[in-house]
Short mmCIF file of C-alpha atoms and ligand atoms in Angstrom, two decimals:
data_model
loop_
_atom_site.label_atom_id
_atom_site.label_comp_id
_atom_site.label_asym_id
_atom_site.label_seq_id
_atom_site.Cartn_x
_atom_site.Cartn_y
_atom_site.Cartn_z
CA MET L 87 159.91 215.92 113.05
CA LEU L 88 157.36 218.26 110.94
CA GLU L 89 153.88 217.82 110.93
CA LEU L 90 152.94 216.75 107.45
CA ASP L 91 149.38 217.64 106.12
CA ARG L 92 148.26 214.27 104.81
CA GLU L 93 145.78 215.87 102.22
CA LYS L 94 148.74 217.42 100.75
CA LEU L 95 151.37 215.01 99.78
CA PRO L 96 152.41 214.78 96.27
CA ASN L 97 150.62 212.25 94.52
CA HIS L 98 153.73 211.32 92.39
CA LEU L 99 157.08 211.77 94.13
CA ALA L 100 160.31 211.46 91.53
CA ILE L 101 163.75 211.40 93.08
CA ILE L 102 167.29 211.44 91.61
CA MET L 103 169.18 209.61 94.01
CA ASP L 104 172.62 211.07 93.84
CA GLY L 105 176.02 211.42 95.57
CA ASN L 106 176.52 207.88 96.92
CA GLY L 107 180.23 208.10 95.28
CA ARG L 108 180.83 211.31 97.11
CA TRP L 109 179.60 210.00 100.28
CA ALA L 110 182.13 207.20 100.04
CA GLN L 111 184.76 209.18 98.74
CA GLU L 112 184.83 211.71 101.88
CA ARG L 113 185.30 208.68 103.86
CA MET L 114 188.30 207.14 102.13
CA LEU L 115 185.66 204.15 101.07
CA LYS L 116 185.36 202.54 97.60
CA ARG L 117 182.45 204.19 95.45
CA ILE L 118 180.65 200.89 95.58
CA ILE L 119 180.33 201.00 99.43
CA GLY L 120 178.13 204.30 99.09
CA HIS L 121 175.82 202.41 96.63
CA GLN L 122 175.50 199.88 99.13
CA LYS L 123 174.69 202.55 101.92
CA GLY L 124 172.35 204.13 99.24
CA VAL L 125 170.32 200.67 98.93
CA GLU L 126 169.67 201.36 102.65
CA THR L 127 167.93 204.60 102.16
CA VAL L 128 165.91 203.32 99.08
CA ARG L 129 164.82 200.74 101.57
CA SER L 130 163.82 203.33 104.27
CA ILE L 131 162.20 205.90 101.58
CA VAL L 132 160.15 203.50 99.99
CA GLU L 133 158.60 202.24 103.33
CA GLU L 134 158.09 205.65 104.57
CA SER L 135 156.49 207.02 101.23
CA SER L 136 154.17 204.05 101.41
CA LEU L 137 153.22 204.27 104.89
CA ILE L 138 152.56 208.13 104.61
CA GLY L 139 150.37 207.27 101.47
CA ILE L 140 152.23 208.81 98.53
CA ARG L 141 150.61 206.66 95.69
CA TYR L 142 153.62 206.84 93.06
CA LEU L 143 157.35 206.78 93.99
CA THR L 144 160.00 206.51 91.23
CA LEU L 145 163.54 206.42 91.68
CA PHE L 146 166.28 207.17 89.46
CA ALA L 147 168.57 204.17 89.98
CA PHE L 148 170.66 204.06 86.72
CA SER L 149 170.66 206.28 83.78
CA ALA L 150 171.51 205.55 80.02
CA GLU L 151 174.57 207.57 80.49
CA ASN L 152 175.82 205.60 83.38
CA TRP L 153 176.80 202.79 81.35
CA LEU L 154 179.82 204.56 80.04
CA ARG L 155 181.08 204.48 83.89
CA PRO L 156 184.27 202.44 84.68
CA ARG L 157 183.59 198.71 83.89
CA SER L 158 183.84 197.51 87.52
CA GLU L 159 181.33 200.26 88.97
CA VAL L 160 179.06 199.17 86.35
CA LYS L 161 179.51 195.49 87.24
CA SER L 162 179.00 196.07 90.96
CA LEU L 163 176.07 198.31 90.36
CA MET L 164 174.42 195.59 88.14
CA ALA L 165 174.94 193.21 91.05
CA LEU L 166 173.55 195.25 93.61
CA LEU L 167 170.52 196.04 91.65
CA LYS L 168 169.81 192.28 91.07
CA LYS L 169 170.39 191.47 94.94
CA TYR L 170 168.26 194.47 95.99
CA ILE L 171 165.35 193.48 93.88
CA ALA L 172 165.46 189.86 94.91
CA MET L 173 165.77 190.90 98.66
CA GLU L 174 163.03 193.30 98.55
CA THR L 175 160.57 191.60 96.65
CA PRO L 176 158.97 189.85 100.00
CA ARG L 177 158.92 193.10 101.56
CA LEU L 178 156.94 194.65 98.62
CA MET L 179 154.78 191.95 98.90
CA LYS L 180 153.93 192.21 102.68
CA ASN L 181 153.67 196.22 102.02
CA ASN L 182 151.16 195.71 99.00
CA ILE L 183 153.67 197.80 96.62
CA ARG L 184 153.51 197.11 93.04
CA PHE L 185 157.08 197.19 91.39
CA ASN L 186 157.66 198.67 88.35
CA VAL L 187 160.39 199.61 85.94
CA ILE L 188 161.27 202.00 83.36
CA GLY L 189 164.01 202.23 80.74
CA ASP L 190 165.82 200.68 78.16
CA LEU L 191 165.84 197.09 79.65
CA ARG L 192 167.15 195.50 76.74
CA GLU L 193 170.49 197.04 77.74
CA LEU L 194 170.40 195.16 81.14
CA PRO L 195 172.25 192.09 81.77
CA ALA L 196 170.03 188.91 81.34
CA ASP L 197 169.90 188.18 84.88
CA VAL L 198 169.26 191.66 86.03
CA GLY L 199 166.52 191.67 83.20
CA ASP L 200 164.92 188.46 84.65
CA ALA L 201 165.09 189.84 88.54
CA VAL L 202 163.02 193.03 87.25
CA GLN L 203 160.52 190.86 85.37
CA SER L 204 160.03 188.49 87.93
CA ALA L 205 159.50 191.26 90.54
CA ALA L 206 157.00 193.09 88.59
CA ALA L 207 154.98 189.93 87.62
CA ARG L 208 155.19 188.92 91.40
CA THR L 209 153.98 192.10 92.72
CA ALA L 210 151.34 192.93 89.55
CA GLU L 211 148.23 192.57 91.59
CA ASN L 212 149.24 194.69 94.68
CA THR L 213 147.03 197.51 95.15
CA GLY L 214 149.24 199.99 97.21
CA MET L 215 152.12 202.34 96.01
CA VAL L 216 153.38 202.23 92.61
CA LEU L 217 157.35 201.78 93.00
CA THR L 218 159.17 202.57 89.73
CA LEU L 219 162.82 202.08 89.17
CA ALA L 220 164.33 204.10 86.15
CA LEU L 221 167.08 201.57 84.90
CA SER L 222 169.13 202.17 81.74
CA TYR L 223 166.92 205.35 81.65
CA GLY L 224 167.29 208.41 79.54
CA SER L 225 164.62 210.58 78.72
CA ARG L 226 165.80 212.05 75.59
CA GLN L 227 165.97 208.06 74.32
CA GLU L 228 162.49 207.65 75.81
CA ILE L 229 161.20 210.55 73.70
CA LEU L 230 162.98 209.45 70.73
CA THR L 231 161.36 206.22 70.75
CA ALA L 232 158.12 207.27 71.09
CA VAL L 233 158.25 209.64 68.43
CA LYS L 234 159.62 206.73 66.18
CA ARG L 235 156.77 204.18 67.01
CA LEU L 236 154.39 207.03 66.59
CA ALA L 237 155.61 207.78 63.27
CA GLU L 238 155.52 204.37 62.48
CA ASP L 239 151.49 203.91 63.46
CA ILE L 240 150.82 207.27 61.46
CA ALA L 241 152.61 205.72 58.27
CA ALA L 242 150.61 202.47 58.73
CA GLY L 243 147.52 204.28 59.24
CA ARG L 244 146.81 203.11 62.64
CA ILE L 245 146.26 206.76 63.64
CA SER L 246 146.06 210.17 62.10
CA SER L 247 148.38 212.60 62.67
CA GLU L 248 145.83 215.19 63.51
CA THR L 249 144.62 213.40 66.43
CA VAL L 250 147.97 213.34 68.21
CA ASP L 251 147.76 215.18 71.24
CA GLU L 252 149.24 215.47 74.51
CA LYS L 253 147.50 212.45 75.83
CA ILE L 254 147.94 210.29 72.89
CA PHE L 255 151.80 211.28 72.84
CA THR L 256 152.14 210.37 76.57
CA THR L 257 150.83 206.62 75.75
CA TYR L 258 153.94 206.02 73.66
CA LEU L 259 156.28 206.74 76.73
CA TYR L 260 157.79 204.20 79.09
CA THR L 261 156.01 206.02 81.89
CA TYR L 262 152.40 205.22 80.09
CA GLY L 263 149.69 204.55 83.14
CA LEU L 264 151.63 206.70 85.60
CA PRO L 265 150.60 210.26 86.55
CA ASP L 266 153.30 212.88 86.07
CA PRO L 267 155.17 213.99 89.10
CA ASP L 268 154.15 216.57 91.19
CA PHE L 269 157.52 216.80 93.21
CA LEU L 270 161.27 215.91 92.20
CA ILE L 271 163.89 215.50 95.02
CA ARG L 272 167.52 215.38 93.91
CA THR L 273 170.18 214.92 96.78
CA SER L 274 173.98 215.80 96.72
CA GLY L 275 173.67 219.35 95.83
CA GLU L 276 173.51 219.15 91.93
CA MET L 277 171.01 221.26 90.53
CA ARG L 278 170.14 219.70 87.30
CA ILE L 279 167.92 216.96 85.97
CA SER L 280 170.41 214.94 84.06
CA ASN L 281 167.95 213.67 81.32
CA PHE L 282 165.30 212.56 83.60
CA LEU L 283 161.75 212.63 82.68
CA LEU L 284 161.92 215.55 80.63
CA TRP L 285 158.34 215.56 79.43
CA GLN L 286 157.09 214.09 82.47
CA LEU L 287 158.29 216.96 85.12
CA ALA L 288 157.05 219.90 82.97
CA TYR L 289 155.07 221.17 86.19
CA ALA L 290 156.70 219.27 88.90
CA GLU L 291 158.21 221.23 91.90
CA LEU L 292 161.70 220.90 92.45
CA TYR L 293 163.49 220.36 95.51
CA PHE L 294 167.40 220.02 95.81
CA THR L 295 169.40 219.25 99.09
CA GLU L 296 172.96 219.28 99.69
CA VAL L 297 172.64 215.88 101.55
CA ASN L 298 174.08 212.96 99.59
CA TRP L 299 171.61 209.78 99.16
CA PRO L 300 173.08 207.87 101.77
CA ASP L 301 172.31 210.33 104.49
CA PHE L 302 169.02 211.21 103.22
CA GLY L 303 167.06 210.40 106.30
CA LYS L 304 163.52 210.48 107.49
CA ASP L 305 164.20 213.96 109.05
CA GLU L 306 165.32 215.34 105.50
CA PHE L 307 162.54 213.31 103.64
CA TYR L 308 160.15 215.39 105.91
CA LYS L 309 161.79 218.48 105.42
CA ALA L 310 161.54 218.12 101.77
CA LEU L 311 157.72 217.11 102.06
CA GLY L 312 157.09 220.36 104.05
CA SER L 313 158.80 222.49 101.53
CA PHE L 314 156.53 220.86 98.57
CA GLN L 315 153.32 221.62 100.83
CA ALA L 316 154.28 225.34 101.42
CA ARG L 317 154.19 225.96 97.92
CA GLU L 318 151.44 227.45 95.68
CA ARG L 319 151.11 225.62 92.53
CA ARG L 320 149.62 228.03 89.60
CA TYR L 321 150.44 226.34 86.15
CA GLY L 322 150.16 229.54 84.61
CA LEU L 323 147.57 231.18 86.54
CA THR L 324 147.67 234.06 88.90
CA SER L 325 147.02 233.51 92.87
CA GLY L 326 143.83 235.22 92.75
CA GLN L 327 142.35 232.74 89.80
CA LEU L 328 143.28 230.19 91.93
CA ARG L 329 141.79 231.53 95.16
CA ASN L 330 138.74 232.13 93.27
CA ARG L 331 138.56 228.60 92.09
CA SER L 332 138.24 227.03 95.67
C1 IPE R 154 174.05 207.97 92.46
O1 IPE R 154 175.31 208.24 93.12
C2 IPE R 154 173.76 206.68 92.11
C3 IPE R 154 174.20 206.60 90.41
C4 IPE R 154 174.16 207.19 89.62
C5 IPE R 154 174.10 204.91 90.17
P1 IPE R 154 176.59 208.59 92.04
O2 IPE R 154 177.62 207.50 91.86
O3 IPE R 154 176.46 209.49 90.83
O4 IPE R 154 177.56 209.46 93.27
P2 IPE R 154 178.47 210.76 93.03
O5 IPE R 154 177.31 211.68 92.32
O6 IPE R 154 179.76 210.04 92.21
O7 IPE R 154 178.63 211.45 94.48
C1 IPE R 155 171.83 210.78 87.82
O1 IPE R 155 173.23 211.00 88.27
C2 IPE R 155 171.56 209.37 87.49
C3 IPE R 155 171.07 208.67 88.81
C4 IPE R 155 170.94 209.21 89.88
C5 IPE R 155 170.98 207.24 88.63
P1 IPE R 155 174.47 211.12 87.55
O2 IPE R 155 175.48 211.10 89.06
O3 IPE R 155 174.83 210.00 86.73
O4 IPE R 155 174.19 212.52 87.02
P2 IPE R 155 175.51 213.54 86.65
O5 IPE R 155 176.56 212.95 85.77
O6 IPE R 155 175.91 214.41 87.71
O7 IPE R 155 174.37 214.52 85.78
MG1 MG R 156 176.34 211.62 90.59
#
């Protein structure tokens, strides 16, 4: 396993957990079996991330567009989510992890919404890693909702349009309070963002692996983190400027 530099870990790691369905189909299994295996990967990556000292982990679990999947798959996914959240809460408590969620929660079935709220409330005082699940999440929808709320505040005179800057705008996003992700991992070989954190990923390092999410083990995780550590993040500057700064 690769040696990691603990000083150079991403502060906020975001993951698009993709390839559960294909993992199952390649084995002549039902797609939901792939989702069940995917939950095991979630468990191990959450634990490992918290152990090595990642501060924020955000997992794309269900997109706004995923509602359009076959009804039976959506139903199974919702049932699995509810079970995962209820089962994991004691482990989150043990590991001092704070549970958080982003997305249009009004769309969730009431029992899943309740499970989410209760896990967030129970873990609210935890001071370790912040685990955020993106559920019923779409980034364009998030940005539009933010713009509408901001427009209402401007119209009502609560804020003046001249003062609106990036910092103020981000307070209207679901992710308010979370720093921007430094590193994005997507599994299963797809090289796209699929409407995930479009604003927040502006300067994230991107990493794509062919491995499907149920097979994304510790070795693969360390390989991804090793890739992050080898990169130079220039934010528009030159390498020379960066060297002079440090
Ligand atoms: C990711 O796996 C999980 C969700 C989107 C809910 P997929 O279900 O997208 O798996 P593939 O991409 O079809 O293999
Ligand atoms: C993105 O995966 C959403 C999640 C991982 C929850 P999808 O499988 O839905 O994305 P597309 O359809 O391949 O872009
Ligand atoms: Mg997919």
